[in-house]
Amino acid sequence: AQTVTQSQPEMSVQEAETVTLSCTYDTSENNYYLFWYKQPPSRQMILVIRQEAYKQQNATENRFSVNFQKAAKSFSLKISDSQLGDTAMYFCAFIPRGGATNKLIFGTGTLLAVQP
Amino acid sequence: DTGVSQNPRHKITKRGQNVTFRCDPISEHNRLYWYRQTLGQGPEFLTYFQNEAQLEKSRLLSDRFSAERPKGSFSTLEIQRTEQGDSAMYLCASSLAQGGSSYEQYFGPGTRLTVT
């Protein structure tokens, strides 16, 4: 079975500082995509960043970057220069590429609070 | 295009009643997905369509649940004889069917169902 684990239910960071959210996953697939989604309070889920498993280079989107360790099945999200608007629930998600399924498998989320 | 839209945003119903939710995907997206999210959890896959064909269903989708996408555009999710355990946020997402971006799913704001 494919699973995604986020071991940090809650995290807090001061504004302008850097925070790293952890995610591990389990799969027998060799080719897949990994995503981080952001869900602000009472607002819809937004795609933050994606990583393709066959690419060794870590993805970066402005202040958001990932540390993808395929052998360790680890996919952490680093948020630099944290802003108040980054306060949200963050979900790590996995989808196999070219497989029989197109469903996203989500972790349980990490609630990030950015403090002023 | 303003993104994925869902109606209603909130629905309160009494146990045993039927409810129907609607999702309008991003206009050029062929694929449409339904997920369910309970408090403190990540979204769980229910079903997905490619155009009007329902290609995958989760075992979470009991006989009381039915989804349709009759013309390959909007979709409806109906829950018959609602139970208190059906209380959740129902999320719709859409994506392209071809290319690398087909793995990126864009979510709507969700319909929050409360069964009393």
mmCIF file of C-alpha atoms in Angstrom, chain B residues 42-108:
data_model
loop_
_atom_site.group_PDB
_atom_site.id
_atom_site.type_symbol
_atom_site.label_atom_id
_atom_site.label_comp_id
_atom_site.label_asym_id
_atom_site.label_seq_id
_atom_site.Cartn_x
_atom_site.Cartn_y
_atom_site.Cartn_z
ATOM 1 C CA GLY B 42 -5.963 14.855 4.624
ATOM 2 C CA PRO B 43 -8.369 14.461 1.717
ATOM 3 C CA GLU B 44 -9.327 10.914 0.764
ATOM 4 C CA PHE B 45 -10.061 9.960 -2.814
ATOM 5 C CA LEU B 46 -13.620 9.003 -3.717
ATOM 6 C CA THR B 47 -13.830 8.838 -7.503
ATOM 7 C CA TYR B 48 -12.662 10.374 -10.746
ATOM 8 C CA PHE B 49 -13.918 10.981 -14.264
ATOM 9 C CA GLN B 50 -12.209 11.445 -17.546
ATOM 10 C CA ASN B 51 -14.709 13.318 -19.668
ATOM 11 C CA GLU B 52 -18.024 11.575 -18.911
ATOM 12 C CA ALA B 53 -16.521 8.201 -18.016
ATOM 13 C CA GLN B 54 -16.144 7.285 -14.349
ATOM 14 C CA LEU B 55 -12.801 5.478 -14.372
ATOM 15 C CA GLU B 56 -12.035 4.801 -10.738
ATOM 16 C CA LYS B 57 -14.029 4.496 -7.525
ATOM 17 C CA SER B 58 -12.780 4.111 -3.979
ATOM 18 C CA ARG B 59 -14.204 1.534 -1.633
ATOM 19 C CA LEU B 60 -15.136 4.579 0.482
ATOM 20 C CA LEU B 61 -17.835 5.261 -2.101
ATOM 21 C CA SER B 62 -20.604 3.135 -0.636
ATOM 22 C CA ASP B 63 -23.837 2.271 -2.390
ATOM 23 C CA ARG B 64 -25.390 5.433 -0.945
ATOM 24 C CA PHE B 65 -22.984 7.581 -2.946
ATOM 25 C CA SER B 66 -23.295 8.202 -6.647
ATOM 26 C CA ALA B 67 -21.412 10.581 -8.907
ATOM 27 C CA GLU B 68 -22.145 11.628 -12.441
ATOM 28 C CA ARG B 69 -20.610 13.766 -15.120
ATOM 29 C CA PRO B 70 -23.180 13.434 -17.876
ATOM 30 C CA LYS B 71 -21.748 15.776 -20.510
ATOM 31 C CA GLY B 72 -18.147 15.718 -19.470
ATOM 32 C CA SER B 73 -18.369 19.180 -17.963
ATOM 33 C CA PHE B 74 -19.833 19.663 -14.471
ATOM 34 C CA SER B 75 -20.261 16.795 -12.045
ATOM 35 C CA THR B 76 -22.695 15.986 -9.269
ATOM 36 C CA LEU B 77 -22.159 13.914 -6.152
ATOM 37 C CA GLU B 78 -25.288 12.581 -4.479
ATOM 38 C CA ILE B 79 -25.483 11.020 -1.049
ATOM 39 C CA GLN B 80 -28.668 9.119 -0.281
ATOM 40 C CA ARG B 81 -29.991 8.443 3.220
ATOM 41 C CA THR B 82 -27.310 10.555 4.840
ATOM 42 C CA GLU B 83 -25.703 9.403 8.078
ATOM 43 C CA GLN B 84 -23.876 11.435 10.706
ATOM 44 C CA GLY B 85 -20.644 9.822 9.578
ATOM 45 C CA ASP B 86 -21.074 11.512 6.197
ATOM 46 C CA SER B 87 -20.371 14.890 7.808
ATOM 47 C CA ALA B 88 -17.215 16.140 6.100
ATOM 48 C CA MET B 89 -15.831 18.536 3.543
ATOM 49 C CA TYR B 90 -16.366 17.267 -0.002
ATOM 50 C CA LEU B 91 -13.683 18.532 -2.335
ATOM 51 C CA CYS B 92 -13.676 18.574 -6.093
ATOM 52 C CA ALA B 93 -10.535 18.879 -8.185
ATOM 53 C CA SER B 94 -9.766 18.930 -11.884
ATOM 54 C CA SER B 95 -6.780 18.387 -14.130
ATOM 55 C CA LEU B 96 -5.753 18.016 -17.720
ATOM 56 C CA ALA B 97 -5.766 14.511 -19.179
ATOM 57 C CA GLN B 98 -2.535 14.738 -21.149
ATOM 58 C CA GLY B 99 1.004 15.825 -20.522
ATOM 59 C CA GLY B 100 3.077 16.378 -17.438
ATOM 60 C CA SER B 101 0.556 18.827 -16.013
ATOM 61 C CA SER B 102 -2.089 16.091 -15.968
ATOM 62 C CA TYR B 103 -0.758 15.108 -12.566
ATOM 63 C CA GLU B 104 -1.462 18.543 -11.092
ATOM 64 C CA GLN B 105 -4.906 18.657 -9.568
ATOM 65 C CA TYR B 106 -6.551 21.995 -8.808
ATOM 66 C CA PHE B 107 -9.070 22.075 -6.014
ATOM 67 C CA GLY B 108 -12.318 23.894 -5.469
#
